[in-house]
Short mmCIF file of C-alpha atoms in Angstrom, two decimals:
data_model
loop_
_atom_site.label_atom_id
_atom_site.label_comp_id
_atom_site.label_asym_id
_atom_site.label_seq_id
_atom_site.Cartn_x
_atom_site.Cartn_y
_atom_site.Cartn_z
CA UNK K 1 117.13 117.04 136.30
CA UNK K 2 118.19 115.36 132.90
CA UNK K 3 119.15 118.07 130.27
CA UNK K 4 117.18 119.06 127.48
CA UNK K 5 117.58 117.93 123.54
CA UNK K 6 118.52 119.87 120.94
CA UNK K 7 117.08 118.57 118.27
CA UNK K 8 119.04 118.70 115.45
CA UNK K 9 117.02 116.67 112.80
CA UNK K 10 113.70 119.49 113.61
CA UNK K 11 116.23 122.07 112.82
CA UNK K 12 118.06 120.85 109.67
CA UNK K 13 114.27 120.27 108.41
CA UNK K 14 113.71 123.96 109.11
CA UNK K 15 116.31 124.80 106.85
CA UNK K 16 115.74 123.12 104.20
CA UNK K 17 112.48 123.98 104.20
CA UNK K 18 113.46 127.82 104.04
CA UNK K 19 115.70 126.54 101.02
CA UNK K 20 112.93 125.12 99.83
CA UNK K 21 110.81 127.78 99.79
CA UNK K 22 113.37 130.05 97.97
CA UNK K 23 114.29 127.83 95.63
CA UNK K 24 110.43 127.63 94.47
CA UNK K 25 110.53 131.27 94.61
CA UNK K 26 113.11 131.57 92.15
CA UNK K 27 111.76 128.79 89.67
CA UNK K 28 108.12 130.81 89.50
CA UNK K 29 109.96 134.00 88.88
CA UNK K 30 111.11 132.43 85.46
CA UNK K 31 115.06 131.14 86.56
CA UNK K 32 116.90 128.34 86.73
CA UNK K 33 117.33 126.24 89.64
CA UNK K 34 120.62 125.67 91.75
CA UNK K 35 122.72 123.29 90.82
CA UNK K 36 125.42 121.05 92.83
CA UNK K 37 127.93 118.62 91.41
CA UNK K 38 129.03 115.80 93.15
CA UNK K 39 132.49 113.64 92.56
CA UNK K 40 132.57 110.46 93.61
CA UNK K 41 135.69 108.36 93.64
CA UNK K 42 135.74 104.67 94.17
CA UNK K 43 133.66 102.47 96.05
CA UNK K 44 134.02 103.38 99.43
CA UNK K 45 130.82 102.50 100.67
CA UNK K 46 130.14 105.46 103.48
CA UNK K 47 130.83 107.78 100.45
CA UNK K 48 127.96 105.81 98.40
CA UNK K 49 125.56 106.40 101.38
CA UNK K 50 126.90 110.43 101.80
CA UNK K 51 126.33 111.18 98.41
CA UNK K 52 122.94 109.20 97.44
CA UNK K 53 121.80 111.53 100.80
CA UNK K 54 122.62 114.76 99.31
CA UNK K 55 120.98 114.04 96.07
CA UNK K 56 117.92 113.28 97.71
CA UNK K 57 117.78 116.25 99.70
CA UNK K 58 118.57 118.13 95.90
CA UNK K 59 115.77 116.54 94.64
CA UNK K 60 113.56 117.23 97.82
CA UNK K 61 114.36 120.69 97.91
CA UNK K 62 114.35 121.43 93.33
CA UNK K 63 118.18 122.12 93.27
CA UNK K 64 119.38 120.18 89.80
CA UNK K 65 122.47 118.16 90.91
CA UNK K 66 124.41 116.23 89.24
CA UNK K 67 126.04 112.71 90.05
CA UNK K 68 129.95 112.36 88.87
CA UNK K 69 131.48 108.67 89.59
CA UNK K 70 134.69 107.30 88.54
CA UNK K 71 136.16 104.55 89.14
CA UNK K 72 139.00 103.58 91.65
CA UNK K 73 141.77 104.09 89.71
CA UNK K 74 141.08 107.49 88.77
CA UNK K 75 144.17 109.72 88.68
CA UNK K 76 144.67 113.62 90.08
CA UNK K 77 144.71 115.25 86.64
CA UNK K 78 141.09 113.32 85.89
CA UNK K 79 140.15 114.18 88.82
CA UNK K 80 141.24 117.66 88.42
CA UNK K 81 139.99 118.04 84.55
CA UNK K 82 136.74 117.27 86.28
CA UNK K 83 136.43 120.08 88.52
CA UNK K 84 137.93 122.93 86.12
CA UNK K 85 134.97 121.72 83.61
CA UNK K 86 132.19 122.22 86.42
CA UNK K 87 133.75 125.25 87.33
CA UNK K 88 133.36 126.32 83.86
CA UNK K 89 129.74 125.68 83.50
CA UNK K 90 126.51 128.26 84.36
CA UNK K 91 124.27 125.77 85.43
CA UNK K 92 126.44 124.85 88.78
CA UNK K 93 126.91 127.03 91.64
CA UNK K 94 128.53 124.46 93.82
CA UNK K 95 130.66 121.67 93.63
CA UNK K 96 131.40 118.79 96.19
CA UNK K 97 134.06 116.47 95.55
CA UNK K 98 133.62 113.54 98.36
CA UNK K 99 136.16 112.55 100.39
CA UNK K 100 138.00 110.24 101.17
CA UNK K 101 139.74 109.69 97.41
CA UNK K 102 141.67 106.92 96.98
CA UNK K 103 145.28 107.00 97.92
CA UNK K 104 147.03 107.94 94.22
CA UNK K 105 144.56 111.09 94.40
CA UNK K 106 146.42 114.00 95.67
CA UNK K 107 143.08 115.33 97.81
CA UNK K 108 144.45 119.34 98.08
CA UNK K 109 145.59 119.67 94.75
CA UNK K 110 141.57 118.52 93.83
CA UNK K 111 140.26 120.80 96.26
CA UNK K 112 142.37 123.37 95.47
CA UNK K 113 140.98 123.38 92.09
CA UNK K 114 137.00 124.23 93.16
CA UNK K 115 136.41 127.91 92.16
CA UNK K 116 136.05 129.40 95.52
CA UNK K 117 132.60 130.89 94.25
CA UNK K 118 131.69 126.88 94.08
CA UNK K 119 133.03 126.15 97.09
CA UNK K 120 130.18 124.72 98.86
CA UNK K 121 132.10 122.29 101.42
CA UNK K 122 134.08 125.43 102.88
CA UNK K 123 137.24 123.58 102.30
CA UNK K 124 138.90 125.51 100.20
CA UNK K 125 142.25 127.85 101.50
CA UNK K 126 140.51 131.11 100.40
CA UNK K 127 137.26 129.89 102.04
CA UNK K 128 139.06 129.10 105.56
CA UNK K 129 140.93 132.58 105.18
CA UNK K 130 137.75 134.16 104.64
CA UNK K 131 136.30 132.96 107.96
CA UNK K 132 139.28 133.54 109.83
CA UNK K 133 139.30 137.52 108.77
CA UNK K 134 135.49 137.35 109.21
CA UNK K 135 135.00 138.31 105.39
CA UNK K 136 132.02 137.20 103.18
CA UNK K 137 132.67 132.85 101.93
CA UNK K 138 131.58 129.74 103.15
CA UNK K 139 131.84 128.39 106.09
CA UNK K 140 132.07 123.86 106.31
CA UNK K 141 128.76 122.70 107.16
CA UNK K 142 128.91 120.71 110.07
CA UNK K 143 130.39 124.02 112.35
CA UNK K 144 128.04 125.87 110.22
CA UNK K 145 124.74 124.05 111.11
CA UNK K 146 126.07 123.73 115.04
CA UNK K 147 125.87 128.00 115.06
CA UNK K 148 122.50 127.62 113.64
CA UNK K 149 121.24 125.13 116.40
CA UNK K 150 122.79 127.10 119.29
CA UNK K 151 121.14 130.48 117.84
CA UNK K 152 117.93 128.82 116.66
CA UNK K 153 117.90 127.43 120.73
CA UNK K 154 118.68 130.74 121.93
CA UNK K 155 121.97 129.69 123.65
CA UNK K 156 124.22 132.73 124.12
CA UNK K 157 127.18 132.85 122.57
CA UNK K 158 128.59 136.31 123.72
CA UNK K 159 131.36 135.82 126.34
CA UNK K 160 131.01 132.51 127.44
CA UNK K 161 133.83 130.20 127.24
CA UNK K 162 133.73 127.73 124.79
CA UNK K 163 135.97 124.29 124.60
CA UNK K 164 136.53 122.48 121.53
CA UNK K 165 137.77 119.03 121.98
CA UNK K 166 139.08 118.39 118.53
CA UNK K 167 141.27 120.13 115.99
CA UNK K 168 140.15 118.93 112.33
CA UNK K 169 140.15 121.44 109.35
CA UNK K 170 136.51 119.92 109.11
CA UNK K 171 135.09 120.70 112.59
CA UNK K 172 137.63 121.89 115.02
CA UNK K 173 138.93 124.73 113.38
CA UNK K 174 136.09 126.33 111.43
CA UNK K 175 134.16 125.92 114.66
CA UNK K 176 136.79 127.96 116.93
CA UNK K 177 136.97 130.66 114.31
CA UNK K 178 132.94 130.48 114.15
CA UNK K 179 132.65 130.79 117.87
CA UNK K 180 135.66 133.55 117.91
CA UNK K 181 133.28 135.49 115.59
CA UNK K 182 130.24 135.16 118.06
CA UNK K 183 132.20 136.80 120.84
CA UNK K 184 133.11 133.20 122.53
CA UNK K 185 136.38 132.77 124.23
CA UNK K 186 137.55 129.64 123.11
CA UNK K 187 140.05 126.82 123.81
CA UNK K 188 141.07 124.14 121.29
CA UNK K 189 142.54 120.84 122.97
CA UNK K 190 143.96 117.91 121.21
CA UNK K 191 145.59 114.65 122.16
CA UNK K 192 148.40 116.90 123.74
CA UNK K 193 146.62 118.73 126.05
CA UNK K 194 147.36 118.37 129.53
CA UNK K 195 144.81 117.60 131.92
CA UNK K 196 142.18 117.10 129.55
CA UNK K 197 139.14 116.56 131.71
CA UNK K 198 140.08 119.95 133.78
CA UNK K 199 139.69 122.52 130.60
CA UNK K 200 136.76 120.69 129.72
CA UNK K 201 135.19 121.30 132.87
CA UNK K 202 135.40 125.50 132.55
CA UNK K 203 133.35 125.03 129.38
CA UNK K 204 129.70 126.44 129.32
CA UNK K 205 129.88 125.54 125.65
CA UNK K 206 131.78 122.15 124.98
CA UNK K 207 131.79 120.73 121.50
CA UNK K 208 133.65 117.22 121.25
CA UNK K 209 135.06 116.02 117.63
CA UNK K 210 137.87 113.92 117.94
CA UNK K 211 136.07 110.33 116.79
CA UNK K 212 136.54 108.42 120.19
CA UNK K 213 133.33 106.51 121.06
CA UNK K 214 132.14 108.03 124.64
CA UNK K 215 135.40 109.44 125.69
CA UNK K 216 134.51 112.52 127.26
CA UNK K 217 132.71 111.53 130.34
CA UNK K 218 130.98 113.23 133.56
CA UNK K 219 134.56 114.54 134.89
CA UNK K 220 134.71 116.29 131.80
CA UNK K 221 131.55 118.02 132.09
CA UNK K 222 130.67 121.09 134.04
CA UNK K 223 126.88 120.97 135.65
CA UNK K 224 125.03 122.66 132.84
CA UNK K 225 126.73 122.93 130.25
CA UNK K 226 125.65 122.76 126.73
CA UNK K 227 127.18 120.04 125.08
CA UNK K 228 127.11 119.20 121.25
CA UNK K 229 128.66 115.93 120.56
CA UNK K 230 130.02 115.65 117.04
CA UNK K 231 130.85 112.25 116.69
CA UNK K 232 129.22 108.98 115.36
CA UNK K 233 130.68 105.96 115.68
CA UNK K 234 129.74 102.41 115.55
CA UNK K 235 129.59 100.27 118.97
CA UNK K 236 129.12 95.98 117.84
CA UNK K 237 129.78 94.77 121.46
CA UNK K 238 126.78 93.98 123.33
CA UNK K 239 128.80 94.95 126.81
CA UNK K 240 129.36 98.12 125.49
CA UNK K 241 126.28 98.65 124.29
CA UNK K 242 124.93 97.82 127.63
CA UNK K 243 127.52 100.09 129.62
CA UNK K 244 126.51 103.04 127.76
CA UNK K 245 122.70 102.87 127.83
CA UNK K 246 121.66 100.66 130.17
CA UNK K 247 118.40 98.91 130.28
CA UNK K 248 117.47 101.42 127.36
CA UNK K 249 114.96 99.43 125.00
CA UNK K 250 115.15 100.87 121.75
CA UNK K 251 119.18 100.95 121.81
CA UNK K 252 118.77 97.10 122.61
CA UNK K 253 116.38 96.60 120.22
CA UNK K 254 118.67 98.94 117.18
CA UNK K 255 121.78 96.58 118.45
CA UNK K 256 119.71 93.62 118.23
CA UNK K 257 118.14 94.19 114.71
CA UNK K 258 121.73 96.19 113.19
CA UNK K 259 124.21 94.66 115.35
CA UNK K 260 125.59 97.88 116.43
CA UNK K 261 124.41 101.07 117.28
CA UNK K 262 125.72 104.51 117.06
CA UNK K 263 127.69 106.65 119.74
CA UNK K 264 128.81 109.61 119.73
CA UNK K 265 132.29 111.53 121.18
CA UNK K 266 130.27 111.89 124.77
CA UNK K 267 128.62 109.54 127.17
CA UNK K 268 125.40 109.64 126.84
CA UNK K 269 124.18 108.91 129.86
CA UNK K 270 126.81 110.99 131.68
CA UNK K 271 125.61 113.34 129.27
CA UNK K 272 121.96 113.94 129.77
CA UNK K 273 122.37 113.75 133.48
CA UNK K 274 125.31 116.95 133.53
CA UNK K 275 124.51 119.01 130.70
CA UNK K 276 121.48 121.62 130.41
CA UNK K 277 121.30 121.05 126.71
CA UNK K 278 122.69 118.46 124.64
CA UNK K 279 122.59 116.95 121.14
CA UNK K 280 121.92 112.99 120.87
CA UNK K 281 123.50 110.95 118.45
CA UNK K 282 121.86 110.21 116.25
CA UNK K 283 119.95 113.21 115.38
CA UNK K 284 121.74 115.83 116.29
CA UNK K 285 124.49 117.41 114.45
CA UNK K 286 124.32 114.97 111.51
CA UNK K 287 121.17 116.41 109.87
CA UNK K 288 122.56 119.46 110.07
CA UNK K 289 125.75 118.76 107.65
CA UNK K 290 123.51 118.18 104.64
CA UNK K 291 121.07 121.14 105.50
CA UNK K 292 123.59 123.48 105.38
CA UNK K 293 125.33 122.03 102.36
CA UNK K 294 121.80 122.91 100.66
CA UNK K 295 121.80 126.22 101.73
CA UNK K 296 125.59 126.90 100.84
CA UNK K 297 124.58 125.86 97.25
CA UNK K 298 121.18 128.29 97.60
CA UNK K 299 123.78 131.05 98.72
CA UNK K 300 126.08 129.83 95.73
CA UNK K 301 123.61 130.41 93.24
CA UNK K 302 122.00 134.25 94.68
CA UNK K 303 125.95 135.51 94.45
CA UNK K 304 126.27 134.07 90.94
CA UNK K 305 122.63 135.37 89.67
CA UNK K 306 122.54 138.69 92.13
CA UNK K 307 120.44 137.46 94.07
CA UNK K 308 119.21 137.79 97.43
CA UNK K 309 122.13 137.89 100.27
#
């Protein structure tokens, strides 16, 4: 019996609907709303498309953002001077500065800089040392928003053994330390991990995030697991395309019409056919990221203005 979805785009709507809702709540009452800055630097185009998304979702939702873009050759002290001045200002209670920067841009010493109280991505040190001693900060969005789907589906968390494929201070590692908290017992494997396929296969909770298109397969799932597939990446050969979905007529159609089509870290078809519950790419974990970074702003703001937890 093929596994069910877990719909991640239904969920990240929920959320920002609740965010939504508060933010209203908080504009009737007579305040201000949210606000979240963005830095942009150079002209990577993924950035472009990352950023336009979460000011849409801003304006959606009634938090004020604002839009910072410099150009490429930007040094780390502008960069810098940028982020002390929105850390200095009332009217933002988060601050995102997009990655990647261009190669003269020292990235820590710019994310080093966010006030921690700003720090909406999760990235910064105290952040990640907050969720490591399970203290009150923020957590980064995409492992955030993955705990919300599992809860939200009712999947238990409590002593089941989780397996991260994956070890990025974006996913891999905020995700252990996430699952840690929930009572999980949980194994982190990397390109160094001997036989790969067999720790996979103890998982009832596997999470893959390593950015290789459909490389954990049906050896490296147990019968019913839940899966959640991280990754999205592009596929532009039609035999691939073919290998991993088959006959399927809408991802011939997407190919046809895009020339690629996205893929995540899992085989999908060896996928739905091994796994009780599983989240398709796309649609699954990606509307999640940008949910949560709208909440983590909400949050931002009701610490700064004492508001609700």
């Amino acid at each position: 019996m093929p596994g069910q979805i877990l719909d991640g785009k239904k969920t990240g709507q929920d959320i920002q609907e609740e965010v939504k809702r508060r933010v209203a709540q908080y504009v009737k009452d007579g305040q201000r709303p949210p606000g979240l800055a963005t830095v942009r630097v150079g002209e990577d185009p993924a950035s472009r498309v990352y950023v336009n998304m979460k000011h849409k979702a801003c304006e959606r939702l009634g938090i004020f953002s604002e839009r910072i873009e410099k150009p490429e050759e930007t040094t780390t002290e502008e960069v810098v001077a940028i982020v002390e001045a929105l850390n200095a200002r009332n009217d933002i209670d988060g601050i995102l500065v997009q990655l990647p920067l261009p190669p003269q841009v020292d990235e820590k010493a710019a994310l080093d800089r966010i006030a921690p109280s700003k720090d909406v991505d999760g990235f910064h040190p105290v952040s990640v040392g907050n969720l490591w001693l399970g203290r009150e900060g923020f957590v980064a969005c995409t492992p955030a928003g993955i705990i919300e789907l599992l809860k939200r589906n009712e999947v238990e968390l409590k002593g089941k053994r989780a397996v991260i494929v994956g070890r990025s201070n974006i996913v891999g590692k905020p995700m252990a330390a996430l699952l840690i908290r929930e009572h999980a017992t949980v194994t982190v494997c990397h390109s160094r991990t001997k036989d790969l396929a067999g720790v996979c296969r103890q998982a009832d909770i596997l999470v893959a995030a390593m950015g290789r298109p459909a490389f954990i397969t049906r050896d490296f799932i147990r019968e019913g697991a839940v899966v959640v597939d991280v990754g999205m990446n592009r596929v532009a050969d039609a035999g691939e395309v073919e290998r991993l979905f088959g006959d399927n007529p809408v991802r011939r159609e997407g190919f046809e019409k895009r020339g690629y089509t996205l893929v995540g870290d899992v085989h999908p078809r060896d996928m739905k056919e091994r796994a009780s519950l599983y989240t398709p790419v796309p649609g699954g974990v990606g509307p999640l990221t940008i949910a949560m970074l709208m909440r983590n702003t909400l949050t931002a703001y009701e610490r700064r203005e004492g508001g609700a937890d």
